[in-house]
Coordinates of C-alpha atoms and ligand atoms in Angstrom, one line a residue:
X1 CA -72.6 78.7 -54.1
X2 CA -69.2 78.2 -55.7
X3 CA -67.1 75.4 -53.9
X4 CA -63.7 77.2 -52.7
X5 CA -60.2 76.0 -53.1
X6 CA -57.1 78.1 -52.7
X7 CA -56.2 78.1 -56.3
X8 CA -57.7 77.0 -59.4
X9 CA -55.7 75.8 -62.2
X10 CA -56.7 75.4 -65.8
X11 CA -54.9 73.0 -68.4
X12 CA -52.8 70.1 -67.7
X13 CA -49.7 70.6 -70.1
X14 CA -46.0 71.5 -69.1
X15 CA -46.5 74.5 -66.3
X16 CA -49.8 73.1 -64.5
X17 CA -49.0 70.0 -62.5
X18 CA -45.5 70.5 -61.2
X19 CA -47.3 74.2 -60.0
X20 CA -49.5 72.1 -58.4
X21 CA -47.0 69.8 -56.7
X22 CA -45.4 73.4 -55.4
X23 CA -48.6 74.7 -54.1
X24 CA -50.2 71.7 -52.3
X25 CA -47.0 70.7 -51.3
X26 CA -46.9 74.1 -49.4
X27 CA -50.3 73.1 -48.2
X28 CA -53.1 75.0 -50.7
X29 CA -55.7 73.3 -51.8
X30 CA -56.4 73.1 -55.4
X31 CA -58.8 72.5 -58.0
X32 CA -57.6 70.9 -61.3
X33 CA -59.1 71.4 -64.5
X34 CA -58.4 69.5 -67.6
X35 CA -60.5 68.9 -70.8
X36 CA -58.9 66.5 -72.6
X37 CA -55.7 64.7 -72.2
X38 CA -53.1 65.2 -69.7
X39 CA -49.9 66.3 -70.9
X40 CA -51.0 68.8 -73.4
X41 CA -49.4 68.7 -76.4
X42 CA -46.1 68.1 -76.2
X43 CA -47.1 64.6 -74.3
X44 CA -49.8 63.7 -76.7
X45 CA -49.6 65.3 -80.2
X46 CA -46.1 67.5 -79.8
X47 CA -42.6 66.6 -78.6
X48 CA -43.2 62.9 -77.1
X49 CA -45.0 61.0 -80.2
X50 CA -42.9 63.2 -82.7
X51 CA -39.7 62.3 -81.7
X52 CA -40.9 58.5 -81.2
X53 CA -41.5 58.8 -84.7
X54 CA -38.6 60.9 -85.5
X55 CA -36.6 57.7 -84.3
X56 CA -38.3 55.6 -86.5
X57 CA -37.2 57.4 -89.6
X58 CA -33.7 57.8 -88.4
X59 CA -33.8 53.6 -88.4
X60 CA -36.1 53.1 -91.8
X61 CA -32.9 56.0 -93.5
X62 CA -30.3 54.2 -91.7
X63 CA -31.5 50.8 -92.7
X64 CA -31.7 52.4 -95.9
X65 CA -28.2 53.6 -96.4
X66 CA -26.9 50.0 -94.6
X67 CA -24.6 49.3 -97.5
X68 CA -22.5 52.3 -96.9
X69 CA -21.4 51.0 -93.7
X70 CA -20.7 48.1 -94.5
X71 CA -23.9 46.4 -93.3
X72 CA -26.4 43.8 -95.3
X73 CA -29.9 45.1 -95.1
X74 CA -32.2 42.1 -96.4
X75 CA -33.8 44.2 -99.8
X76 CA -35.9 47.5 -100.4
X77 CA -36.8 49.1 -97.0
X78 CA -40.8 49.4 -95.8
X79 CA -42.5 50.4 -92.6
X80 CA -45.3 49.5 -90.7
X81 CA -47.2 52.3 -90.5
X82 CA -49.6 50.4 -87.6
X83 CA -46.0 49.0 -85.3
X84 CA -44.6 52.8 -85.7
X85 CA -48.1 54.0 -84.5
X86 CA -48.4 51.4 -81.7
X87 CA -45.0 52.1 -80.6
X88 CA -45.5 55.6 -80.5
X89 CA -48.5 55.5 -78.5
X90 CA -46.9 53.1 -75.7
X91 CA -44.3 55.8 -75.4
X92 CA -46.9 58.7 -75.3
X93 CA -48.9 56.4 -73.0
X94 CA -46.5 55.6 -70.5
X95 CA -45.9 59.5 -70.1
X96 CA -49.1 60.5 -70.2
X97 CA -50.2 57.9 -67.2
X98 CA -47.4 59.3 -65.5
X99 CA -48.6 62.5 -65.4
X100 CA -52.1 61.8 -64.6
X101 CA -51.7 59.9 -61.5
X102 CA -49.2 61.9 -60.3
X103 CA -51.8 64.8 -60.7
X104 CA -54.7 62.9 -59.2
X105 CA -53.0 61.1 -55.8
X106 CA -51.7 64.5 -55.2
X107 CA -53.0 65.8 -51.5
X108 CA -55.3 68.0 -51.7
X109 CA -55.5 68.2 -55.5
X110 CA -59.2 67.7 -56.8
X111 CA -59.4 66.8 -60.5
X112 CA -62.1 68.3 -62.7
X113 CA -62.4 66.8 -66.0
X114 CA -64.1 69.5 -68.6
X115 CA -64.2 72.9 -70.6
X116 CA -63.4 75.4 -67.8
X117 CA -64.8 79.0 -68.7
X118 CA -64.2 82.1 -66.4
X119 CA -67.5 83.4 -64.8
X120 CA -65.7 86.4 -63.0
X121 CA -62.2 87.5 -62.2
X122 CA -62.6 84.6 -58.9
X123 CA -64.8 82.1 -60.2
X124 CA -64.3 79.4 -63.0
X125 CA -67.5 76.8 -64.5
X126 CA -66.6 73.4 -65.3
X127 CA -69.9 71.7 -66.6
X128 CA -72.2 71.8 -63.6
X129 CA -69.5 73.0 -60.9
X130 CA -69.0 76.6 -60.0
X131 CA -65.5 76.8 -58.1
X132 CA -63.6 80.3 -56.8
X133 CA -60.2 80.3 -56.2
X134 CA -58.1 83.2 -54.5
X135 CA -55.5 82.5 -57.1
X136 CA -56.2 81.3 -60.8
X137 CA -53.3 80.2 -63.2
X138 CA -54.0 79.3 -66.5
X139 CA -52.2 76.9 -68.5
X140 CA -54.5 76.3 -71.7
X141 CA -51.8 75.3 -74.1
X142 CA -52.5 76.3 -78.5
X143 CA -53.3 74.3 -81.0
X144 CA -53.2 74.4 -85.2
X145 CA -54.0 77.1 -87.2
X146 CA -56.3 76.5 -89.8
X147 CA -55.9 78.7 -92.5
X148 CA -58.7 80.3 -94.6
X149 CA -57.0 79.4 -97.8
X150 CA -59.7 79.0 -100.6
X151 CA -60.9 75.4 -101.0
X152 CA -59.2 74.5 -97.5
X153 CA -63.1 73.2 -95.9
X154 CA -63.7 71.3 -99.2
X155 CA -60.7 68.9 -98.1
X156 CA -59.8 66.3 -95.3
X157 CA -56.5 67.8 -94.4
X158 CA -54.7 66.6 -91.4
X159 CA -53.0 68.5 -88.1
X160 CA -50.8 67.4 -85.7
X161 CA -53.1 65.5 -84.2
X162 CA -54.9 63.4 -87.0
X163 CA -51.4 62.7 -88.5
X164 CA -50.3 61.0 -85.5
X165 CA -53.5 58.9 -86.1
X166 CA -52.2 57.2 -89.6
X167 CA -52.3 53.9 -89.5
X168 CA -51.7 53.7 -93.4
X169 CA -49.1 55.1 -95.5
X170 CA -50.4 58.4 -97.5
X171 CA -48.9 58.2 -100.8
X172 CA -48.1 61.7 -101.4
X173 CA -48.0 64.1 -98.4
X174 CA -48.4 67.9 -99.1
X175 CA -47.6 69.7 -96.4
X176 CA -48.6 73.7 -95.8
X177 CA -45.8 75.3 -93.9
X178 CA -42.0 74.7 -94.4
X179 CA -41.3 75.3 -90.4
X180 CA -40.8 73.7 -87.5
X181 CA -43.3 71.8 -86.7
X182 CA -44.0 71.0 -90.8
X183 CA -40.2 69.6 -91.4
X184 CA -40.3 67.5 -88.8
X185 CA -43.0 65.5 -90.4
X186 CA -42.1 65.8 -94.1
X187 CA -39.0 64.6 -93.6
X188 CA -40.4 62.2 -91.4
X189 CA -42.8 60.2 -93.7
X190 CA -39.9 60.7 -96.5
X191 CA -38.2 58.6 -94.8
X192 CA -41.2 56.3 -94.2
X193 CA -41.5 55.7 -97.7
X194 CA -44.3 58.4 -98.9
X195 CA -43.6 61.0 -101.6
X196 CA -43.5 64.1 -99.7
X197 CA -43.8 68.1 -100.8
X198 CA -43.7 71.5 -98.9
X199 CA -44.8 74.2 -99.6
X200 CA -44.1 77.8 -97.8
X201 CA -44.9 80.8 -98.0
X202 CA -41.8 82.9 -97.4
X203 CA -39.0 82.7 -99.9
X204 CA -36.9 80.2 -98.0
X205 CA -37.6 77.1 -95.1
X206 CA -37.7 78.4 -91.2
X207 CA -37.4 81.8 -92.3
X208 CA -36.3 82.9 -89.0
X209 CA -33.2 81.4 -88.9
X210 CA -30.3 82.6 -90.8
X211 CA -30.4 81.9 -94.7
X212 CA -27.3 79.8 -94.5
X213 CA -29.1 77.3 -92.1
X214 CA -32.3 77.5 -94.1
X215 CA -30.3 76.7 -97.1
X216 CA -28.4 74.0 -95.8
X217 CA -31.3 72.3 -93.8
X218 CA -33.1 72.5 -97.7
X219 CA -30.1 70.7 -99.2
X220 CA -30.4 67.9 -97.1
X221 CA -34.0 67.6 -97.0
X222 CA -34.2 67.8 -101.2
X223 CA -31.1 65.3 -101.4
X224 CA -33.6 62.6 -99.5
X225 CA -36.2 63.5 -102.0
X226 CA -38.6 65.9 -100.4
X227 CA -40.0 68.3 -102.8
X228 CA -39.8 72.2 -101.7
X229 CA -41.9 75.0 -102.9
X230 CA -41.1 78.2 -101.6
X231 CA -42.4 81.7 -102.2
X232 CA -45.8 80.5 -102.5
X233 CA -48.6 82.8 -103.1
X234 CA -52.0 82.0 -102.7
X235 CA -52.1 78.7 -101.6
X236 CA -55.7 77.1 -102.0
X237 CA -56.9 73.6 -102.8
X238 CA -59.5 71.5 -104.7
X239 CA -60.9 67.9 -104.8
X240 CA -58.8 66.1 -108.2
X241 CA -60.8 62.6 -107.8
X242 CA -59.6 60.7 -104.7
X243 CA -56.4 63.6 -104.2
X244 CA -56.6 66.8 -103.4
X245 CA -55.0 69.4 -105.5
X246 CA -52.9 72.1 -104.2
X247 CA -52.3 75.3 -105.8
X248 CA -49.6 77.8 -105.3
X249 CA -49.9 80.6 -107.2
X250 CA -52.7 83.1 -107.9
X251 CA -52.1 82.7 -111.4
X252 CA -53.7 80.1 -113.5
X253 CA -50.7 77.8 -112.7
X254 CA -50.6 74.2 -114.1
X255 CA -48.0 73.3 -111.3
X256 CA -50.4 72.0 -108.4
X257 CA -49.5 69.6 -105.9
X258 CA -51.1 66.5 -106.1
X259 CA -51.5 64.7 -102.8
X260 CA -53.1 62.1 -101.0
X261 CA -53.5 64.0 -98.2
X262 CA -52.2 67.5 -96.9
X263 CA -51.2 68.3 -93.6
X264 CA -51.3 71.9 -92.1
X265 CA -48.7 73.2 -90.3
X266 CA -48.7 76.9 -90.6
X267 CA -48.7 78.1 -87.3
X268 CA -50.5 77.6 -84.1
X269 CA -52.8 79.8 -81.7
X270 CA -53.5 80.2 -78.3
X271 CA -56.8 78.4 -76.6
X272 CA -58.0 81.4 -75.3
X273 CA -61.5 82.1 -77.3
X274 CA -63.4 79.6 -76.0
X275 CA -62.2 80.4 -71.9
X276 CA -65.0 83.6 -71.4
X277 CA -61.8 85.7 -70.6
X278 CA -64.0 89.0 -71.1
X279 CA -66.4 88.0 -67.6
X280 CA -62.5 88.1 -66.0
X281 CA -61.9 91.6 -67.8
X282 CA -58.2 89.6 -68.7
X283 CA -56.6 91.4 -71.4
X284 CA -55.2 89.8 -74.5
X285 CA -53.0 91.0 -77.4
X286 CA -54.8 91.3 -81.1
X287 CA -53.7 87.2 -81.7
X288 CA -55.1 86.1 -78.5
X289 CA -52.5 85.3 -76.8
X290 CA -52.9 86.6 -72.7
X291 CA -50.8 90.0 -72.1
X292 CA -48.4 89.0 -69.3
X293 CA -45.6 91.0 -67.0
X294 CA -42.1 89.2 -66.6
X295 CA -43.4 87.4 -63.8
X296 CA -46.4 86.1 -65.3
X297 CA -49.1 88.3 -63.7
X298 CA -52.3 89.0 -65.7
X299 CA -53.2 92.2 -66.1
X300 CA -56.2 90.7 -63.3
X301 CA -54.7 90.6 -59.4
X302 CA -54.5 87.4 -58.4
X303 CA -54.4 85.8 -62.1
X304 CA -51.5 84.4 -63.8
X305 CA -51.1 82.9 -67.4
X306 CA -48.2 80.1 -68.3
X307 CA -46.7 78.1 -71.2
X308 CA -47.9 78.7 -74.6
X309 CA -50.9 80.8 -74.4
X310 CA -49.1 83.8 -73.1
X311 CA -47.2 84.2 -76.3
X312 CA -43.6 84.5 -74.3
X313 CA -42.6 81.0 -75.8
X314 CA -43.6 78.2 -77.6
X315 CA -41.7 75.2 -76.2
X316 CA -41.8 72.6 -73.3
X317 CA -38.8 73.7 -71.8
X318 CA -40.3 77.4 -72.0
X319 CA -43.4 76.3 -70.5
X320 CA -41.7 75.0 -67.3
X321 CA -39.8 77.7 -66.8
X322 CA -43.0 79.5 -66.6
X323 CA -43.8 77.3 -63.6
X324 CA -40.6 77.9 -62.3
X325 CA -41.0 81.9 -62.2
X326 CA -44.3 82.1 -60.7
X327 CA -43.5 79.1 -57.8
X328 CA -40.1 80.9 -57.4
X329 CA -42.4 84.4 -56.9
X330 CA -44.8 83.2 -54.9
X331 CA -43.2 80.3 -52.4
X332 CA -39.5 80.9 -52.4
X333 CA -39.4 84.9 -52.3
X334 CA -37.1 84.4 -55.7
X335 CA -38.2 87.1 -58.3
X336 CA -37.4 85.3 -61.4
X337 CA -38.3 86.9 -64.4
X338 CA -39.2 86.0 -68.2
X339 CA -36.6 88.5 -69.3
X340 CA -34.1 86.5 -67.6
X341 CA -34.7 83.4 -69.8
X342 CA -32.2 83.1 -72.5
X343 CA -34.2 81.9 -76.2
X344 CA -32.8 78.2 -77.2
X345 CA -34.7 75.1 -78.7
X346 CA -33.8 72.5 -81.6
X347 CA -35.8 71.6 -84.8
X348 CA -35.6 67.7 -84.9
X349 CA -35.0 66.9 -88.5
X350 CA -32.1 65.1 -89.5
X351 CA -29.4 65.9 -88.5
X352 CA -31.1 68.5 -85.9
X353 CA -30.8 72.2 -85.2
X354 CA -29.8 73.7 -81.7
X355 CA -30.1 77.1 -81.5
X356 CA -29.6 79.7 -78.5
X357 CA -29.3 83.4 -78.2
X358 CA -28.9 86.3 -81.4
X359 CA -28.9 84.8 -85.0
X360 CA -26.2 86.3 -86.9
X361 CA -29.1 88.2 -88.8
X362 CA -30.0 89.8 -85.9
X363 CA -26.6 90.4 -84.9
X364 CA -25.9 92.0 -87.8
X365 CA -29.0 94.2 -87.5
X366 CA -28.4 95.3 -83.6
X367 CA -25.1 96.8 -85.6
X368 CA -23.0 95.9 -82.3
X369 CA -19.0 94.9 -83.0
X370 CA -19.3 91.1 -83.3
X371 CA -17.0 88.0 -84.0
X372 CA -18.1 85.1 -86.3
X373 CA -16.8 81.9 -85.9
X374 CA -18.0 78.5 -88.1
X375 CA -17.0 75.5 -88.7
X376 CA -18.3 72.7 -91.4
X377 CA -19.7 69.6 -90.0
X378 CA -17.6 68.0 -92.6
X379 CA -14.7 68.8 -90.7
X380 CA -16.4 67.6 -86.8
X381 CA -14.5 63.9 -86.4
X382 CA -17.1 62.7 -85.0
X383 CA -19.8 63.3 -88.0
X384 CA -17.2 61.8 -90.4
X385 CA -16.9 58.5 -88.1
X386 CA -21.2 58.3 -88.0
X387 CA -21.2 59.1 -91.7
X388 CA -23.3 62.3 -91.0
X389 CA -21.6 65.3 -91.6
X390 CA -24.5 67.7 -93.4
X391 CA -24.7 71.1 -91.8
X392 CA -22.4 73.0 -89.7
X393 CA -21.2 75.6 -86.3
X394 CA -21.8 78.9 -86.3
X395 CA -20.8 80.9 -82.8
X396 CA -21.1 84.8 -82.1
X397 CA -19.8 86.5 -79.9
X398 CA -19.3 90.4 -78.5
X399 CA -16.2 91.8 -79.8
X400 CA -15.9 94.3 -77.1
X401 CA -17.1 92.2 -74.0
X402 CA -16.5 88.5 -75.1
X403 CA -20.0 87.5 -74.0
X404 CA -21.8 85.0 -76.7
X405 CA -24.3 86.4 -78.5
X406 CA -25.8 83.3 -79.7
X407 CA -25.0 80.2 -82.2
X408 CA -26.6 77.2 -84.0
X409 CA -25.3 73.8 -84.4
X410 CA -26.5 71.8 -87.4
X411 CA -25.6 69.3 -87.5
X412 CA -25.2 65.7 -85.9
X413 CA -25.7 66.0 -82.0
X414 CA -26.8 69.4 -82.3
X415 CA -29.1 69.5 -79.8
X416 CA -27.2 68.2 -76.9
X417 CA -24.0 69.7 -77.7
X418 CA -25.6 73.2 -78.3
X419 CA -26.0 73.0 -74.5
X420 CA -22.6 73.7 -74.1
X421 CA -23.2 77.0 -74.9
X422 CA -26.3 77.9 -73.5
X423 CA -24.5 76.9 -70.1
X424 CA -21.6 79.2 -70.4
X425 CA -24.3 81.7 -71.8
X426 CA -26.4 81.7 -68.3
X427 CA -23.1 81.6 -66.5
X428 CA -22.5 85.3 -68.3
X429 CA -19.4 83.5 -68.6
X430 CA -16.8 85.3 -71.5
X431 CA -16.4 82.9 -74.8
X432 CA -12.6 82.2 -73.3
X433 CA -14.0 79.4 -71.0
X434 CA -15.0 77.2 -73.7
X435 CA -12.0 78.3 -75.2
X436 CA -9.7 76.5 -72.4
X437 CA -12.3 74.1 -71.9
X438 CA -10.9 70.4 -72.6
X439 CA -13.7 67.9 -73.8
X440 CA -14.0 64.8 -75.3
X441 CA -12.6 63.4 -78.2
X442 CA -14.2 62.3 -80.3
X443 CA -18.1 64.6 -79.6
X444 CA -19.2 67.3 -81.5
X445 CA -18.5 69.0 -78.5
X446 CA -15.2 68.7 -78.9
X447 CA -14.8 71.1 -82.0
X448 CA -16.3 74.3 -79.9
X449 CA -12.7 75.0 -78.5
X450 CA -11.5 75.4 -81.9
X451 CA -14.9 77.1 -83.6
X452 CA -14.4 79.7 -80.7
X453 CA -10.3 80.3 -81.4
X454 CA -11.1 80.8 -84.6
X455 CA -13.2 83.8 -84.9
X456 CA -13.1 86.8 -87.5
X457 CA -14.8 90.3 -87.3
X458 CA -18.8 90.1 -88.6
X459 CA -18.8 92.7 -91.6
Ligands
FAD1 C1 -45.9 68.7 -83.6 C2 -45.3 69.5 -82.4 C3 -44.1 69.1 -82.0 C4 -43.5 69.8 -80.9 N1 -42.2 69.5 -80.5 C5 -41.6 70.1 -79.5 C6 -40.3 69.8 -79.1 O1 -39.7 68.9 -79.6 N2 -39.8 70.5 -78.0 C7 -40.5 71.5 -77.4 O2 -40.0 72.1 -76.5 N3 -41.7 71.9 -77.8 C8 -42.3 71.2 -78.9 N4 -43.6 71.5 -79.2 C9 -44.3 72.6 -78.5 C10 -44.8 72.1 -77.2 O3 -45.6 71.0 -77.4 C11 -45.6 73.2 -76.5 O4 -44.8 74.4 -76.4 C12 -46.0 72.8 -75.1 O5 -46.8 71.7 -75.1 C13 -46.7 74.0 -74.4 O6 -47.2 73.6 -73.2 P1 -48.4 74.3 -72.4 O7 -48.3 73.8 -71.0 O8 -48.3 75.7 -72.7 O9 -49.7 73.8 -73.1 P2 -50.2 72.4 -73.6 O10 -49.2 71.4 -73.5 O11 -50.8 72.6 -75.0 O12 -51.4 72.0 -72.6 C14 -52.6 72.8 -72.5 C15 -53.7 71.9 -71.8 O13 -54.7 72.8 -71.5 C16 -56.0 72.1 -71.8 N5 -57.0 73.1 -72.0 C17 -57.1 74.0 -73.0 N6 -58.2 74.8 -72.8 C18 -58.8 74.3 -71.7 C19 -60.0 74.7 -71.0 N7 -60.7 75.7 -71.4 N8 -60.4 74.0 -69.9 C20 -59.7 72.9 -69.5 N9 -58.5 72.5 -70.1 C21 -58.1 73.2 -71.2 C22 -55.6 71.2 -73.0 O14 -56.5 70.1 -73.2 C23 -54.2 70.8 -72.7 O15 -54.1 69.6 -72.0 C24 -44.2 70.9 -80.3 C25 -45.5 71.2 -80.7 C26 -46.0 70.5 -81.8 C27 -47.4 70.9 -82.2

């Protein structure tokens, strides 16, 4: 006999346990299911321990470029690989703890640690323990995708998760995906001292931005010494000695990379083929990830899917809002939906990327009137006084209704002051308000004012 709890949830990462806070705090008992680590990703091999590390970089480059302002740094710059990993861990640590007890002395919250597998559309096996649940919400998070380039099981190549393991410098980093998540650490272990080289597939870096950003965010990455290879074609590797040898062409090309090590970071998948979804009859779309409405319902009754695995984002932040929609349906008689959820998130290089809403690509392609506003970051006051004024503003906007369309700021601060507009984009606010906005001198912030009084017709 399966033991019965209101609801079951699976998969501790960024939707499950405030969900569960929501539910037992409206008195429903839960069971809890995690495998591994709670937190997920984002608390254990995603956002926290990468942007730990992202702030160690931003000191080793700072310390690096000392002179420039003035400041005496005491000869040639090196890390500590193990007092970067050690701090990185206390942060990731501290959050994951957190979590975890907030989870367990949760009333009526019983933890279950193990693989959980559906047995029918009501019941759910962890190890030895059969348990039903009215409701089931499923919260299983993605991982790394591992390519099947030729030569790629011959090799020790690193994910995100063994690279945040290093306690030792790799000489030559080779990493497999010129993208988010691969940027962040190339330019990371640049500037930890390692000789660093992507290589992407597509003809430019973060193909889905616009070119401009993709160009830009390449200047600055190749000024620091990063190697890029783009429009690669049949990537595969071999063993050369101790290295490993990656090719990029399917000719016979001399030009490998020759790396220490090689990290893959070309994309990631949903945990769903190891969950026994089929005893559920819970439909998924041809990459796995779980077909959802705009309120998060399963194509099952009483079955909901959140965060990552349902392919409707790929963030945190998106992953909570899941949460949000499905308490908001189900204890507050709110009907928030997916659809309402405007797309914004930041690539955390150097200077960082904070995007919201339409790229001007895909303005351009929706064919709508639009206004194009930009501004260099050369000319922000604010970058000039920090000494950091690669990248730039771009704003669109409606040209018939004044609404934003979108914009990305990179540059310096992008990420908070991006915010800005996402605000006045959820208050379906016209661009005017930011226009007679007054804010403070001297932010990044400051310069939207004069980006948004300043715009042109998009031909
Ligand atoms: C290197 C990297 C950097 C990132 N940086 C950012 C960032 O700066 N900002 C941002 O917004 N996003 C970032 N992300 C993305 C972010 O980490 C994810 O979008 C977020 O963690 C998704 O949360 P989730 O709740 O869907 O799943 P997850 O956080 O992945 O959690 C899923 C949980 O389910 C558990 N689980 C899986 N299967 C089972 C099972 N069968 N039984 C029991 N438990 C199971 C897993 O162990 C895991 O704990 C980053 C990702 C990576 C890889």
């Amino acid at each position: 006999m399966p033991t019965h709890f209101d609801a079951i949830i699976i998969g501790a990462g960024q939707a499950g346990p405030s969900l569960a806070g929501r539910l037992t705090g409206a008195g429903r008992t839960i069971a809890y299911i995690e495998r591994k680590l709670f937190g997920g990703t984002c608390v254990n091999t995603g956002c926290t321990p990468t942007k730990a590390m992202v702030a160690s970089a931003y000191v080793a480059q700072k310390t690096r470029t000392a002179a420039e302002y003035g400041v005496q740094a005491p000869g040639p710059v090196s890390v500590d690989m193990k007092a970067i990993k050690a701090r990185k861990d206390r942060i990731v640590l501290a959050s994951r703890t957190g979590l975890e007890d907030y989870v367990r002395k949760m009333p009526n919250c019983t933890v279950f640690n193990g693989h959980a597998r559906f047995e029918s559309p009501k019941e759910v096996r962890v190890g030895s323990d059969l348990l039903s649940g009215d409701q089931i919400f499923i919260n299983v998070g993605g991982r790394a995708v591992i390519p099947s380039f030729p030569g790629v099981n011959e090799i020790p190549y690193l994910t995100n998760v063994s690279i945040l393991e290093l306690e030792t410098l790799p000489r030559h980093l080779v990493v497999i995906g010129g993208s988010y998540v691969g940027l962040e650490f190339a330019q990371i272990f640049r500037r930890f001292g390692c000789e660093v080289t992507v290589i992407e597939k597509s003809s430019r870096l973060v193909s889905r931005e616009d070119e401009d950003v993709s160009a830009s965010i390449r200047t600055f990455l190749e000024k620091e010494g990063i190697r890029v290879r783009t429009s690669a074609e049949c990537i595969h590797f071999r063993r050369e000695a101790n290295d490993i040898a990656a090719g990029v062409s399917c000719e016979d090309d001399p030009s490998e990379s020759i790396g220490s090590h090689v990290l893959l970071a070309a994309g990631r998948q949903p945990n769903t083929d190891d969950l026994d979804l089929d005893k559920a009859g819970i439909a998924q779309d041809e990459r796995g990830f779980i077909t959802v409405d705009d309120q998060l319902r399963t194509n099952v009754p009483g079955i909901w899917a959140l965060g990552d695995c349902n392919g409707r984002g790929a963030f945190t932040h998106t992953a909570y809002n899941d949460f949000e929609i499905v308490a908001a349906g189900l204890l507050d008689n709110d009907p928030r939906r997916v659809t309402d959820r405007i797309p914004c998130y930041a690539l955390y290089t150097d200077p960082p990327l904070g995007r919201v809403g339409l790229t001007e690509d895909a303005v351009r392609k929706s064919g709508r009137p639009a206004l194009i506003g930009t501004r260099a970051m050369t000319r922000v006051s604010r970058a000039i006084e920090k000494g950091e004024t690669e990248g730039f503003i771009k704003v669109l906007v409606d040209a018939k209704t004044n609404e934003i369309l979108g914009a990305s700021i990179l540059g310096t601060g992008g990420d908070e002051a991006i915010h800005c507009i996402i605000d006045t984009m959820y208050a379906k606010a016209p661009y005017t308000n930011i226009l007679r906005a007054v804010h403070i001198h001297p932010t990044v912030s400051e310069l939207l004012p004069t980006v948004f009084g300043d715009l042109n017709p998009l031909t």
